[in-house]
Coordinates of C-alpha atoms in Angstrom, one line a residue:
M1 CA 0.0 0.0 0.0
R2 CA 2.9 2.4 0.7
S3 CA 3.9 2.5 -3.0
A4 CA 0.3 3.3 -3.9
L5 CA 0.3 6.2 -1.4
L6 CA 3.6 7.5 -2.8
G7 CA 2.2 7.4 -6.3
A8 CA -0.9 9.2 -5.2
A9 CA 1.2 11.9 -3.6
A10 CA 3.1 12.4 -6.9
L11 CA -0.2 12.7 -8.7
V12 CA -1.4 15.4 -6.3
L13 CA 1.8 17.4 -6.6
S14 CA 1.7 17.4 -10.4
A15 CA -2.0 18.2 -10.5
G16 CA -1.6 21.0 -8.0
A17 CA 1.2 22.6 -10.0
A18 CA -0.8 22.5 -13.2
T19 CA -4.3 23.5 -12.3
A20 CA -6.7 24.5 -9.4
Q21 CA -8.8 21.4 -10.2
T22 CA -10.5 19.8 -7.3
T23 CA -8.9 16.5 -6.1
C24 CA -11.0 14.0 -4.2
Y25 CA -9.4 11.3 -2.0
G26 CA -11.4 8.0 -1.5
G27 CA -10.8 4.6 -0.2
A28 CA -9.9 5.8 3.4
Q29 CA -11.2 6.1 6.9
W30 CA -11.6 9.8 7.9
W31 CA -11.4 11.1 11.4
T32 CA -14.3 13.0 12.9
P33 CA -15.0 14.1 16.5
E34 CA -17.4 11.2 16.7
G35 CA -15.1 8.6 15.2
F36 CA -13.7 7.4 11.9
I37 CA -16.0 7.1 8.9
S38 CA -15.4 5.8 5.4
G39 CA -15.8 7.9 2.3
E40 CA -14.0 10.6 0.5
R41 CA -12.8 14.2 1.1
C42 CA -12.1 16.7 -1.7
V43 CA -9.6 19.5 -1.8
A44 CA -9.5 22.7 -3.8
Q45 CA -7.2 25.7 -3.4
G46 CA -5.7 24.4 -0.3
R47 CA -8.9 23.7 1.6
F48 CA -11.4 20.9 1.9
A49 CA -14.2 21.5 -0.5
A50 CA -17.3 19.9 -2.2
A51 CA -16.8 17.5 -5.0
T52 CA -17.0 18.8 -8.6
P53 CA -18.0 16.9 -11.7
D54 CA -14.5 17.2 -13.2
A55 CA -12.6 16.4 -9.9
A56 CA -9.5 14.2 -10.1
R57 CA -9.9 11.1 -7.9
I58 CA -7.2 9.2 -5.9
D59 CA -7.7 6.0 -4.0
L60 CA -5.8 5.9 -0.7
G61 CA -6.0 2.1 -0.6
G62 CA -7.6 1.7 2.8
A63 CA -5.6 4.3 4.7
W64 CA -6.6 6.2 7.8
V65 CA -6.6 10.0 7.7
I66 CA -6.4 12.4 10.6
P67 CA -5.9 16.2 10.8
A68 CA -2.3 17.3 11.2
L69 CA -1.0 17.2 14.8
G70 CA 0.8 19.8 17.0
E71 CA 3.6 20.3 19.4
A72 CA 2.5 23.0 22.0
H73 CA 5.8 23.4 23.8
N74 CA 9.3 22.9 22.4
H75 CA 12.5 24.9 21.7
N76 CA 13.7 22.6 18.9
L77 CA 13.2 25.5 16.4
D78 CA 15.5 27.8 18.3
N79 CA 17.8 28.4 15.3
P80 CA 17.7 27.8 11.5
V81 CA 20.1 24.8 11.6
M82 CA 17.9 22.9 14.1
A83 CA 14.7 24.1 12.4
R84 CA 15.7 22.5 9.1
A85 CA 16.4 19.2 10.6
M86 CA 13.5 19.2 13.1
S87 CA 10.9 20.2 10.5
T88 CA 11.5 16.9 8.8
T89 CA 11.5 15.1 12.1
Y90 CA 8.2 16.7 13.1
L91 CA 6.6 15.9 9.7
S92 CA 7.6 12.2 10.0
A93 CA 5.6 12.1 13.2
G94 CA 2.5 13.7 11.6
I95 CA 3.2 17.1 13.4
L96 CA 2.7 20.2 11.3
Y97 CA 2.3 22.9 13.9
V98 CA 4.9 23.9 16.6
K99 CA 4.9 26.5 19.4
N100 CA 8.2 27.8 20.7
P101 CA 7.6 29.6 24.0
N102 CA 11.0 31.4 24.4
S103 CA 13.4 32.0 21.6
R104 CA 16.4 34.3 21.0
L105 CA 15.6 37.3 18.9
E106 CA 19.0 37.0 17.3
W107 CA 18.1 33.7 15.8
T108 CA 14.4 33.8 15.3
E109 CA 14.3 35.9 12.2
A110 CA 16.5 33.5 10.4
T111 CA 14.5 30.6 11.7
R112 CA 11.3 32.1 10.5
A113 CA 12.7 32.0 7.0
V114 CA 13.1 28.2 7.3
V115 CA 9.7 27.4 8.8
N116 CA 6.2 28.6 7.7
Q117 CA 7.0 27.6 4.2
P118 CA 4.8 25.5 1.8
D119 CA 6.9 22.4 2.6
T120 CA 7.8 22.9 6.3
V121 CA 6.1 23.0 9.6
D122 CA 4.2 26.1 10.7
A123 CA 5.5 27.7 13.9
V124 CA 4.9 30.5 16.3
F125 CA 7.4 32.2 18.6
S126 CA 7.2 34.3 21.8
L127 CA 10.7 35.6 21.4
G128 CA 12.3 36.5 24.7
G129 CA 10.4 35.5 27.8
V130 CA 9.5 37.9 30.6
T131 CA 11.1 37.2 34.0
A132 CA 12.7 38.9 37.0
P133 CA 16.4 39.6 37.6
G134 CA 18.1 36.3 38.3
G135 CA 15.0 34.4 37.2
H136 CA 14.4 31.5 34.9
P137 CA 15.7 31.4 32.2
V138 CA 18.5 33.8 32.9
R139 CA 20.8 31.1 34.4
L140 CA 19.7 28.6 31.7
Y141 CA 20.9 30.7 28.8
G142 CA 24.3 31.1 30.5
F143 CA 24.5 27.3 30.6
L144 CA 23.3 26.9 27.0
S145 CA 25.9 29.4 25.7
R146 CA 28.6 26.8 26.3
F147 CA 27.1 24.6 23.6
Y148 CA 27.2 27.4 21.1
G149 CA 30.8 28.4 21.7
E150 CA 29.8 31.8 23.4
V151 CA 30.3 31.1 27.1
R152 CA 28.6 34.2 28.4
E153 CA 26.9 35.0 31.7
G154 CA 23.2 34.6 31.5
E155 CA 22.5 38.3 32.1
A156 CA 24.2 39.0 28.7
F157 CA 21.2 37.7 26.9
E158 CA 18.8 40.3 28.3
G159 CA 16.8 41.9 25.5
D160 CA 17.5 38.9 23.3
A161 CA 16.5 35.7 25.1
F162 CA 14.6 37.3 27.9
H163 CA 13.3 40.7 29.3
L164 CA 13.3 41.8 32.9
V165 CA 10.3 43.2 34.7
T166 CA 10.4 44.4 38.4
A167 CA 7.7 47.1 38.4
E168 CA 4.5 47.9 36.6
G169 CA 6.2 50.7 34.7
D170 CA 8.5 48.1 33.1
I171 CA 5.6 46.2 31.5
A172 CA 4.5 48.5 28.6
P173 CA 8.0 49.1 27.2
V174 CA 8.8 45.4 27.2
L175 CA 5.5 44.5 25.5
D176 CA 5.9 47.3 23.0
R177 CA 9.4 46.0 22.1
L178 CA 8.1 42.4 21.7
K179 CA 5.2 43.6 19.6
A180 CA 7.6 45.6 17.4
E181 CA 9.9 42.6 17.1
G182 CA 7.1 40.4 15.8
A183 CA 6.3 38.2 18.8
D184 CA 3.4 35.9 17.9
F185 CA 2.5 35.7 21.7
V186 CA 4.4 36.4 24.9
K187 CA 5.8 34.2 27.7
L188 CA 5.7 35.1 31.4
Y189 CA 7.5 33.3 34.1
L190 CA 6.0 32.5 37.5
L191 CA 8.1 30.2 39.8
G192 CA 7.4 29.6 43.4
S193 CA 5.3 32.8 43.5
E194 CA 4.0 32.0 47.0
H195 CA 7.7 32.6 48.1
H196 CA 8.5 35.4 45.7
H197 CA 9.5 38.2 48.1
E198 CA 11.6 36.0 50.4
R199 CA 13.5 34.4 47.4
A200 CA 13.8 37.5 45.2
E201 CA 17.3 38.3 46.5
D202 CA 18.4 34.9 47.7
P203 CA 21.3 33.6 45.6
V204 CA 20.2 30.0 46.3
Y205 CA 17.3 30.6 44.0
Y206 CA 19.3 32.2 41.2
G207 CA 17.7 31.0 38.0
M208 CA 14.7 29.6 39.9
R209 CA 12.4 32.5 40.3
G210 CA 10.0 34.6 38.2
V211 CA 8.1 37.8 38.0
D212 CA 6.3 39.2 41.1
P213 CA 2.8 37.6 40.9
A214 CA 1.3 40.9 41.9
L215 CA 2.4 42.2 38.4
A216 CA 0.8 39.4 36.5
P217 CA -2.7 41.0 36.1
A218 CA -1.3 44.2 34.7
F219 CA 1.0 42.2 32.4
V220 CA -1.9 40.2 31.0
R221 CA -4.1 43.3 30.6
E222 CA -1.3 45.2 28.7
A223 CA -0.5 42.2 26.5
H224 CA -4.1 41.7 25.5
A225 CA -4.4 45.4 24.7
R226 CA -1.7 44.7 22.1
D227 CA -3.5 41.6 20.8
L228 CA -0.8 39.3 22.3
R229 CA -1.9 36.1 24.0
V230 CA 0.0 35.2 27.2
S231 CA 1.6 31.8 28.0
V232 CA 2.9 31.3 31.5
H233 CA 5.6 29.0 32.9
V234 CA 4.5 27.7 36.3
E235 CA 6.2 25.4 38.8
T236 CA 3.7 25.1 41.7
A237 CA 0.0 25.0 42.3
A238 CA 0.2 28.5 43.7
D239 CA 1.7 29.7 40.4
F240 CA -1.1 28.0 38.5
R241 CA -3.7 29.8 40.7
A242 CA -1.9 33.2 40.2
A243 CA -1.8 32.7 36.5
V244 CA -5.5 31.8 36.2
A245 CA -6.5 34.7 38.4
A246 CA -4.4 37.1 36.2
G247 CA -6.4 36.1 33.1
V248 CA -3.6 34.3 31.2
D249 CA -4.4 32.3 28.0
E250 CA -2.2 29.3 28.5
I251 CA -0.2 27.6 31.2
N252 CA 3.0 26.1 29.7
H253 CA 3.7 23.3 32.2
L254 CA 1.7 21.0 34.4
P255 CA 2.8 21.9 38.0
G256 CA 5.3 19.6 39.6
Y257 CA 7.4 18.2 36.8
M258 CA 10.3 18.9 39.1
W259 CA 9.9 18.8 42.9
E260 CA 12.0 20.9 45.1
T261 CA 14.0 19.1 47.7
G262 CA 11.7 18.6 50.7
A263 CA 8.6 19.5 48.8
T264 CA 5.5 17.3 49.0
A265 CA 2.7 16.6 46.5
E266 CA 0.6 19.3 48.2
T267 CA 2.9 22.0 46.7
Y268 CA 1.9 20.9 43.2
R269 CA -1.6 19.3 43.6
L270 CA -4.4 21.1 41.8
T271 CA -7.8 21.2 43.5
E272 CA -11.2 20.8 41.9
A273 CA -11.7 24.5 42.4
D274 CA -8.4 25.2 40.5
A275 CA -9.7 23.1 37.6
R276 CA -13.1 24.7 37.5
A277 CA -11.5 28.2 37.6
A278 CA -9.2 27.3 34.7
A279 CA -12.1 25.9 32.7
E280 CA -14.3 28.9 33.3
A281 CA -11.5 31.2 32.2
G282 CA -10.8 29.2 29.1
V283 CA -7.2 28.6 30.1
V284 CA -5.3 26.0 28.0
V285 CA -2.9 23.8 29.9
V286 CA 0.1 22.2 28.2
T287 CA 1.1 18.7 29.5
T288 CA 5.0 18.4 29.4
T289 CA 4.8 15.4 31.7
V290 CA 7.8 13.6 30.0
V291 CA 10.2 16.3 31.4
A292 CA 9.9 14.7 34.8
N293 CA 11.7 11.6 33.5
G294 CA 15.0 13.6 33.3
F295 CA 14.6 15.3 36.7
A296 CA 13.5 12.6 39.1
R297 CA 16.1 11.6 41.6
S298 CA 15.0 8.0 41.9
P299 CA 12.4 5.6 40.5
D300 CA 10.3 6.1 43.6
A301 CA 10.5 9.9 43.2
L302 CA 9.4 9.6 39.5
Q303 CA 6.5 7.3 40.5
A304 CA 5.3 9.9 43.0
V305 CA 5.5 12.7 40.4
Q306 CA 3.7 10.6 37.7
T307 CA 0.9 9.7 40.1
L308 CA 0.3 13.4 40.8
Q309 CA 0.6 14.2 37.1
V310 CA -2.2 11.8 36.3
E311 CA -4.3 13.1 39.2
N312 CA -3.9 16.7 38.0
L313 CA -4.5 15.9 34.4
R314 CA -7.6 13.9 35.1
R315 CA -9.0 16.7 37.3
L316 CA -8.4 19.3 34.6
H317 CA -9.8 17.1 31.9
D318 CA -12.9 16.2 33.8
A319 CA -13.5 19.9 34.5
G320 CA -13.5 20.6 30.8
V321 CA -10.1 22.4 30.6
S322 CA -8.5 22.5 27.2
I323 CA -5.4 20.4 27.3
A324 CA -2.6 20.7 24.7
I325 CA 0.2 18.1 24.0
G326 CA 3.7 19.5 24.4
S327 CA 7.0 17.9 25.3
D328 CA 9.5 20.6 26.1
N329 CA 12.2 18.1 25.1
Y330 CA 15.1 19.1 22.8
Q331 CA 15.7 16.6 19.9
A332 CA 12.3 15.0 20.6
T333 CA 8.7 15.8 19.6
A334 CA 5.2 15.7 21.0
A335 CA 5.2 12.1 20.0
L336 CA 7.4 11.4 23.0
E337 CA 5.0 13.2 25.3
A338 CA 2.0 11.4 23.8
Q339 CA 3.7 8.1 24.5
N340 CA 4.5 9.1 28.1
L341 CA 0.9 10.1 28.7
L342 CA -0.2 6.7 27.6
D343 CA 2.5 5.0 29.7
I344 CA 1.5 6.7 32.9
G345 CA -2.2 6.1 32.3
A346 CA -3.2 9.8 32.0
F347 CA -5.5 9.3 29.1
T348 CA -7.0 6.5 27.0
G349 CA -6.0 6.2 23.4
P350 CA -9.1 7.8 22.0
E351 CA -8.8 10.7 24.6
L352 CA -5.2 11.3 23.7
L353 CA -5.8 11.3 19.9
R354 CA -8.6 13.8 20.3
L355 CA -6.4 16.1 22.5
W356 CA -3.5 15.8 20.1
I357 CA -5.6 16.7 17.1
D358 CA -7.2 19.6 19.0
T359 CA -3.8 20.9 20.2
P360 CA -3.0 23.1 17.1
R361 CA -6.4 24.8 17.3
V362 CA -6.6 25.4 21.0
S363 CA -3.0 26.3 21.6
I364 CA -0.9 27.2 18.5
F365 CA -3.1 28.7 15.8
P366 CA -6.4 29.5 17.5
D367 CA -7.5 31.8 14.7
R368 CA -7.0 29.3 11.9
M369 CA -9.6 26.9 10.5
I370 CA -7.6 23.7 11.3
G371 CA -8.2 20.4 13.1
R372 CA -11.1 19.2 11.1
L373 CA -11.5 17.4 7.7
D374 CA -14.6 19.4 6.7
P375 CA -15.3 21.8 3.9
G376 CA -13.7 25.2 4.5
Y377 CA -11.0 23.9 6.7
E378 CA -7.3 24.0 5.7
A379 CA -6.5 20.8 3.9
N380 CA -3.7 19.8 6.3
F381 CA -3.9 16.1 7.0
V382 CA -1.9 13.0 7.8
V383 CA -2.2 9.7 6.0
L384 CA -1.7 6.6 8.2
S385 CA -1.2 3.0 7.1
A386 CA -3.2 1.7 10.1
D387 CA -5.9 2.7 12.6
P388 CA -4.1 5.2 14.9
L389 CA -6.2 4.0 17.9
A390 CA -4.7 0.5 17.5
A391 CA -1.2 2.0 17.1
M392 CA -1.1 4.7 19.8
T393 CA 1.4 2.7 21.9
Q394 CA 4.0 3.0 19.2
P395 CA 5.0 5.7 16.7
L396 CA 2.1 6.5 14.5
P397 CA 2.4 4.7 11.0
V398 CA 2.6 8.0 9.0
T399 CA 3.0 7.5 5.3
A400 CA 2.3 11.1 4.1
V401 CA 1.6 14.6 5.4
H402 CA -0.4 17.0 3.3
K403 CA -0.3 20.8 3.7
A404 CA -2.8 22.9 1.8
G405 CA -3.7 19.8 -0.1
E406 CA -0.1 19.1 -1.3
A407 CA 2.0 16.1 -0.1
I408 CA 5.0 17.7 1.6
W409 CA 6.4 14.6 3.3
T410 CA 6.1 10.9 2.3
A411 CA 7.7 7.8 4.0
R412 CA 10.6 6.3 2.1

């Protein structure tokens, strides 16, 4: 069947180059929110459309088709070299949409020239995140500089990889700068906000603090006035509550992927009231559970973290919170996160597939008509050689990825 799919892809490419003729795909099972159905879908001018009498027809030979998937948190597209390689890696996993919630201005312009092309992934960038002096990710960028041959102190990246806010008067200039630089959204850091004032000057917490939570409502208000959505890095349940109360659009991490020494689950446990508040406010929560695998100090510690992750995710999901799939893992993709969510028992296969399909629409490109295989929606879809619900415990059997109706990646 794979050779048949490759041949079909070639036909689509040649047909698209020569004419705007409608192309109809049959012989497949098509995803819908209610389940897979057999039939055909037609594409014209990059969108799903009604069939026409002169439409070209291609038989997909019993394939399964789903909307293109997303990665709601990753920094793989930090620079143009990584972006070229990772675009292909993402496509091979059926992922067409990527969100980078913190990137260096110096590299992002060149990276944007690589992505968002007809044959690459589509991506959005927050540019530099907004934090406090000595906050996360100040220390991190100093560490990362070693890998790029720069070896600079983290503070040297102010205005490039991050921006500092200590008072309400700092907010508007920072947001005006990010808006002028072309940020697609903005990233705010809240870390241990319940201890903000006692840790603000403590060198022990260098690199592990964020903006004063009292400034968060003003930050969100000013960002929204500039048509910028706000994503927030959180560490604790108190950070989560402060972010929701401030009116943010998205929370970038599930609380508690890394527990402080001496902390208990209560520091990171979300309550039913937290979940209801997030649902009522329309806040999106990005999973990033697999990050814990690299931070846990022992198998028992990892088990405790994962047990709480499942508890928090189920509480959020049951309350109706929009959950997006994101890994926050360099050199990996949301496929790794999806596998981890299944491994720890956070979601069933059908639940996970639905969340992953919805991720681009709820988190990455909320203003685009994506995530459905219906007339009027962008014809961005993934062709699979088997039922994805039967293959969720292994890499999805992707044979082709179509963008605007064109096959931009095919399995070799």
